[in-house]
Coordinates of C-alpha atoms and ligand atoms in Angstrom, one line a residue:
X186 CA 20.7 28.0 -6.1
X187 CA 20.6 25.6 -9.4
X188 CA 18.1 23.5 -10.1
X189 CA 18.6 20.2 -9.9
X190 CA 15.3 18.2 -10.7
X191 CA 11.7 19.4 -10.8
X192 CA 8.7 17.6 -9.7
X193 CA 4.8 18.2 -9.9
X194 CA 5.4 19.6 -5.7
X195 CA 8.4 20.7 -5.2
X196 CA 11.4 21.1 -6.1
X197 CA 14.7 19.9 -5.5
X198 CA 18.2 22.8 -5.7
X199 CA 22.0 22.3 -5.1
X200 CA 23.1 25.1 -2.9
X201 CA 27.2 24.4 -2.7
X202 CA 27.6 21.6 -0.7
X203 CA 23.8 21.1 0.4
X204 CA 20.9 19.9 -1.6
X205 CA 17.6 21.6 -0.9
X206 CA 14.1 19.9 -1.1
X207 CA 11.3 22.9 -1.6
X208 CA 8.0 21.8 -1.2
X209 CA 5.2 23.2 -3.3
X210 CA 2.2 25.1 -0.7
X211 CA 0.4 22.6 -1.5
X212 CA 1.9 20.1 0.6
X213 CA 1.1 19.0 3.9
X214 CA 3.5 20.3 6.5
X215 CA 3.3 17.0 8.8
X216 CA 4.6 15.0 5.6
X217 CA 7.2 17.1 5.1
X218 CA 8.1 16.9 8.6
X219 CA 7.8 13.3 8.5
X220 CA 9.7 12.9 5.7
X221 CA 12.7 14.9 8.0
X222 CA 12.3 12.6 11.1
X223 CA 12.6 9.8 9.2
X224 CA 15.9 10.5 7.6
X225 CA 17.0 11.6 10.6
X226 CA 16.1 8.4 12.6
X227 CA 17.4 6.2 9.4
X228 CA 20.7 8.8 9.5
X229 CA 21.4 7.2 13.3
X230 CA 21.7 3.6 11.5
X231 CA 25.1 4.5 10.4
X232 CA 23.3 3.4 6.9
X233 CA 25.2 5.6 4.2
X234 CA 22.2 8.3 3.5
X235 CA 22.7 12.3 2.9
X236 CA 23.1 14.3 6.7
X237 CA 20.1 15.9 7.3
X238 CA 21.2 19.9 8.0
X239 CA 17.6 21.5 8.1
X240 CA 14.1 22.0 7.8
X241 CA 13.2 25.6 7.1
X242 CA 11.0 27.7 5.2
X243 CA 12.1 29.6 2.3
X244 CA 10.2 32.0 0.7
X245 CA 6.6 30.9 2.2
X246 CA 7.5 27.5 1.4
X247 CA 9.0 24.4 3.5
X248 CA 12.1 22.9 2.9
X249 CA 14.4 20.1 3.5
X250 CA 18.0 20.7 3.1
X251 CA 20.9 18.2 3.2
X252 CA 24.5 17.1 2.1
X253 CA 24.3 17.4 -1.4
X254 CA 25.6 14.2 -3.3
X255 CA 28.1 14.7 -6.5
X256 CA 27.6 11.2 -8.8
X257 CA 24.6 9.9 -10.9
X258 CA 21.8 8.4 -10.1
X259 CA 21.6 4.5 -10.2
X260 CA 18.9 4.6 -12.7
X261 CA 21.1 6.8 -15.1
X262 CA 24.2 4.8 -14.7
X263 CA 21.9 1.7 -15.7
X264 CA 20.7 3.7 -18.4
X265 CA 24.3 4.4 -19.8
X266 CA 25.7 1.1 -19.4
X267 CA 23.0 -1.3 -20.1
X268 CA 25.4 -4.2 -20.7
X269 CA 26.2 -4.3 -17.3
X270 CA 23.0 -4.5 -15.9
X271 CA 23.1 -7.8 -14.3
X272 CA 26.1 -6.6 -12.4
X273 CA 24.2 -3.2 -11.1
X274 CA 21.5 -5.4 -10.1
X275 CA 22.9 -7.6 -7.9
X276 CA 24.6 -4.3 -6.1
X277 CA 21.1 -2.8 -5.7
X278 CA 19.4 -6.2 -4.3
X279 CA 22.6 -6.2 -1.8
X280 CA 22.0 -2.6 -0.9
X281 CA 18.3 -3.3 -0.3
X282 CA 19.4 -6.4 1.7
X283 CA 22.1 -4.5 4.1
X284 CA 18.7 -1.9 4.4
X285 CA 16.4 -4.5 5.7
X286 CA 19.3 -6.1 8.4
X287 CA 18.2 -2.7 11.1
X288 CA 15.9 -2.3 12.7
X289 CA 14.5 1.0 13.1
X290 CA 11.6 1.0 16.3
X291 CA 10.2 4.7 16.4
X292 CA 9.8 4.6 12.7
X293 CA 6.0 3.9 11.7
X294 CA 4.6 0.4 11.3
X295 CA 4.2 -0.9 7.3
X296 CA 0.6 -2.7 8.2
X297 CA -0.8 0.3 10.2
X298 CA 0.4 2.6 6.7
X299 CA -1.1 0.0 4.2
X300 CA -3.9 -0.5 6.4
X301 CA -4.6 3.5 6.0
X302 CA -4.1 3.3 2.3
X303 CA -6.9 0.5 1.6
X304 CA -9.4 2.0 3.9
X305 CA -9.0 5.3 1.8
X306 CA -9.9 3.9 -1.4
X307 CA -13.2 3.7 -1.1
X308 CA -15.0 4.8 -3.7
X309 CA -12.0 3.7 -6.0
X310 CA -12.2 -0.4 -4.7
X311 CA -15.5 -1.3 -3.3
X312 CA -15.8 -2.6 -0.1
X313 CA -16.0 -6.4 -0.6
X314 CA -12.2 -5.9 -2.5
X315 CA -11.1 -3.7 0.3
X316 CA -12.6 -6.4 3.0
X317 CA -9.9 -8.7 1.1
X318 CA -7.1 -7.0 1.0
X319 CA -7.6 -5.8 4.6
X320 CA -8.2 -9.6 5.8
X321 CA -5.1 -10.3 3.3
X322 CA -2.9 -7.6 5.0
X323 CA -3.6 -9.0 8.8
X324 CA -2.8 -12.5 7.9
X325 CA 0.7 -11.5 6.6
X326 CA 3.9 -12.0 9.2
X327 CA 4.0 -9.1 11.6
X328 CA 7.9 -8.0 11.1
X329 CA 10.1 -5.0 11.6
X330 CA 12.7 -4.8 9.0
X331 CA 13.4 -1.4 8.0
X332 CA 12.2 -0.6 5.0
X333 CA 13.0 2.2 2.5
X334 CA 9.2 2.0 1.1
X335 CA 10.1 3.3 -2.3
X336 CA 13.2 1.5 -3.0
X337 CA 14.1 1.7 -6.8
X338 CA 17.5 2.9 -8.6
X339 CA 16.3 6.8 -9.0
X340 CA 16.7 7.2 -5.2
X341 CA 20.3 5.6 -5.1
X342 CA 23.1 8.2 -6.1
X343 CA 26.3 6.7 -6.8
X344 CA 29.1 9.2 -6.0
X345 CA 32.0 9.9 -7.8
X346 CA 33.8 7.1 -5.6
X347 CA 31.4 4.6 -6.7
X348 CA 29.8 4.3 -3.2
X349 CA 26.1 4.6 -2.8
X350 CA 23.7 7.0 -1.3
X351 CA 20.6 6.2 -0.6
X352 CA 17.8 9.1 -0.9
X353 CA 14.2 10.1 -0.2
X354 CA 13.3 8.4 3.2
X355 CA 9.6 9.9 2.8
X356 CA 8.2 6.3 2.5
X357 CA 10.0 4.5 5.5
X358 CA 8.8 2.0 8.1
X359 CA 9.2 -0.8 9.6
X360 CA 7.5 -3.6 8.6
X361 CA 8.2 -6.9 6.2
X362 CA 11.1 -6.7 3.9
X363 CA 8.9 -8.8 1.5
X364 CA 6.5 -6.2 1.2
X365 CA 9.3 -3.8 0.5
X366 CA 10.5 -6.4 -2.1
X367 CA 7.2 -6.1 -3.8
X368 CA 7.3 -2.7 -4.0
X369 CA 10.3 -2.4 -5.1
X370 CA 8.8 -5.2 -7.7
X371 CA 5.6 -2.7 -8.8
X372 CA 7.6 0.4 -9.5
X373 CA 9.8 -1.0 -12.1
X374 CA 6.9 -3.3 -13.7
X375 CA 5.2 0.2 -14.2
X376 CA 8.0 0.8 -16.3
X377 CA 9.6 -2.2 -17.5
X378 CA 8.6 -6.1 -17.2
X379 CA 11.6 -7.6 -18.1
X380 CA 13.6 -5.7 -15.2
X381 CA 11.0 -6.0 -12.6
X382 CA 11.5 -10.0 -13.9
X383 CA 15.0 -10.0 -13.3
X384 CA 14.5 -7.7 -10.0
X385 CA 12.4 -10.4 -8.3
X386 CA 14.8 -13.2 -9.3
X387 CA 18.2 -11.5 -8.2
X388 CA 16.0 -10.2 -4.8
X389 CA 14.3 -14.0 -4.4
X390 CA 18.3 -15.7 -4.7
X391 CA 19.6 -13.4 -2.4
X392 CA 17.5 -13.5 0.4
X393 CA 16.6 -16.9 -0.6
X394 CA 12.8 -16.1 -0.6
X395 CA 9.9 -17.7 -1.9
X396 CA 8.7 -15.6 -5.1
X397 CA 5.2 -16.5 -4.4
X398 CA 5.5 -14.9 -0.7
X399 CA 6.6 -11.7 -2.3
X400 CA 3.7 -12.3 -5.1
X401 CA 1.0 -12.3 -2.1
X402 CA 1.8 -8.7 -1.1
X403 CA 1.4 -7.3 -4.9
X404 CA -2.5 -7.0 -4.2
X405 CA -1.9 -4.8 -1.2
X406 CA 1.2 -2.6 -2.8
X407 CA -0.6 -2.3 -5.9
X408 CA -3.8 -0.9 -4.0
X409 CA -1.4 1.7 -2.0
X410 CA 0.2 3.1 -4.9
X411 CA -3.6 4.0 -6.8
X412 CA -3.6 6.7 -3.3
X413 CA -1.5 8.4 -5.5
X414 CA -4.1 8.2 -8.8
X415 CA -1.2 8.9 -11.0
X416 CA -2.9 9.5 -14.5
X417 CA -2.4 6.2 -16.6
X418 CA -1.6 3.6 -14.0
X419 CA -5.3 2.9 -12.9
X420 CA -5.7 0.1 -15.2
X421 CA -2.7 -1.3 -14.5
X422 CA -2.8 -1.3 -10.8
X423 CA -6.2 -2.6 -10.7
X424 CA -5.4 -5.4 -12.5
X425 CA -2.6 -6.6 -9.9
X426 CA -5.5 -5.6 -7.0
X427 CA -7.7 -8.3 -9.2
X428 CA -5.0 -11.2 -9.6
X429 CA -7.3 -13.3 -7.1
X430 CA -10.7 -14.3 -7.8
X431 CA -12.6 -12.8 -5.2
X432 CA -15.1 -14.2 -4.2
Ligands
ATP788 N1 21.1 14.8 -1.4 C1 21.0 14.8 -2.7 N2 22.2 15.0 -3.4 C2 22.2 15.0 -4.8 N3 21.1 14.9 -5.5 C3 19.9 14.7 -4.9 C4 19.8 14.7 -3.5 N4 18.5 14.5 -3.1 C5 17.8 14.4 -4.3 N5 18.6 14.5 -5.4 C6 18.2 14.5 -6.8 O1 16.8 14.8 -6.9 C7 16.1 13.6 -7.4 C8 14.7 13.5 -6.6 O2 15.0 13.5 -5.2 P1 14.0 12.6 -4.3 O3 14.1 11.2 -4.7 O4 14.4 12.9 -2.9 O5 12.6 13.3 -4.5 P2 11.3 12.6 -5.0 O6 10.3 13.7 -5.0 O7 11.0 11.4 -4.3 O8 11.5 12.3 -6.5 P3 11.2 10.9 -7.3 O9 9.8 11.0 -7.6 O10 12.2 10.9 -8.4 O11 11.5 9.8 -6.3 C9 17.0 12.4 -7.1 O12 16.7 11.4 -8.0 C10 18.4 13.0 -7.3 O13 18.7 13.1 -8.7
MG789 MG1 12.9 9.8 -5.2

């Protein structure tokens, strides 16, 4: 099997015409398993998303396998072909879009996950900023969009026919598709400002929705990805958990 990417937990091979996810030992079976049902439950959408063929273990260590996908990533054909940006963004804000119009019901609820997330950061956000994003959180609309959950251009693979894919279901629930907005919003500002900019305005036109009411959920998102305490960010992300004086 060749490798095709390598992350801190696992590790991702193309094995002919299937690509295989092998998790590290390290990593909890039931998110792994998770991670399976819910590309299998997004896979019965029709959406266009890799087959799921199997979870196995190989060699002491779990693994998802699927249709492999021959094309680039969306990230890497922005990458190449900068001058077209504008273009590949407005084809990633309709993808995200044509996402959010299923519904998904057996898929896990967005509050009940980013209620999890705020409760475990104690010790990292003390309890009177918890208190708020929690009371935050309950006050926003209860919907049940499907959302992706981690929906940026590395986990969009454009094949060869210059028809999308869309990868890496781990994050999905159902749940407000502005919340998935401003998620989508955090992970490119981690990288870039200027694109998360133009992100929020090409994802605000289309859907024709209020930038503030995607604004309001940046405190919560921002508080579920320090979970991951990826070295570097801290700072960052607490300063979007602080955009309101608390009180
Ligand atoms: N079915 C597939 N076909 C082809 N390439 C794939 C497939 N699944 C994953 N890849 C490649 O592996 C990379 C990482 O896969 P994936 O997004 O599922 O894992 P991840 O751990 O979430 O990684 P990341 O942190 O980059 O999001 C993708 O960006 C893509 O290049
Ligand atoms: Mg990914």
């Amino acid at each position: 099997m060749d490798v095709i990417t390598k992350r801190a937990e696992k590790v991702i091979y193309r094995d002919g015409d299937n690509a295989v996810k092998v998790f590290s030992e390290k990593y909890p079976k039931s998110d792994i398993l998770n991670e399976a049902l819910n590309q299998s439950r997004v896979e019965e959408t029709g959406l266009p998303i890799p087959d799921l063929k199997s979870v196995s273990v190989i060699d002491g260590k779990w693994a998802i396998t699927m249709e492999y996908v021959e094309g680039k990533t969306l990230a890497q054909i922005m990458e190449e072909d900068p001058d077209n940006l504008a273009k590949y963004m407005d084809d990633f804000v309709a993808l995200q879009l044509k996402v959010q119009e299923y519904k998904v019901p057996l898929l896990n609820k967005l509050k009940d996950k980013m209620n999890r997330k705020i409760s475990s950061l104690s010790g990292k956000i003390d309890a009177t900023i918890r208190y708020e994003l929690h009371t935050r959180l309950d006050g926003m609309p209860k919907h049940d969009k499907l959302c992706h959950g981690d929906f940026n251009p590395s986990n969009i693979i454009i094949d060869n026919d210059g028809n999308p894919h869309i990868i890496d279901w781990s994050h999905a629930t159902q749940g407000n598709a502005a919340a998935d907005a401003a998620r989508t919003y955090l992970v490119f500002a981690l990288k870039d400002k200027e694109l998360a900019d133009l992100y929020l305005d090409v994802f605000c036109k289309k859907s024709d929705t209020a930038k503030q009411y995607v604004q309001q959920w940046l405190p919560i998102v921002a508080a579920s990805q320090l979970v991951k305490r990826i070295p570097g960010e801290e700072d960052f992300l607490k300063s979007w958990v602080d955009v309101v004086d608390w009180q």
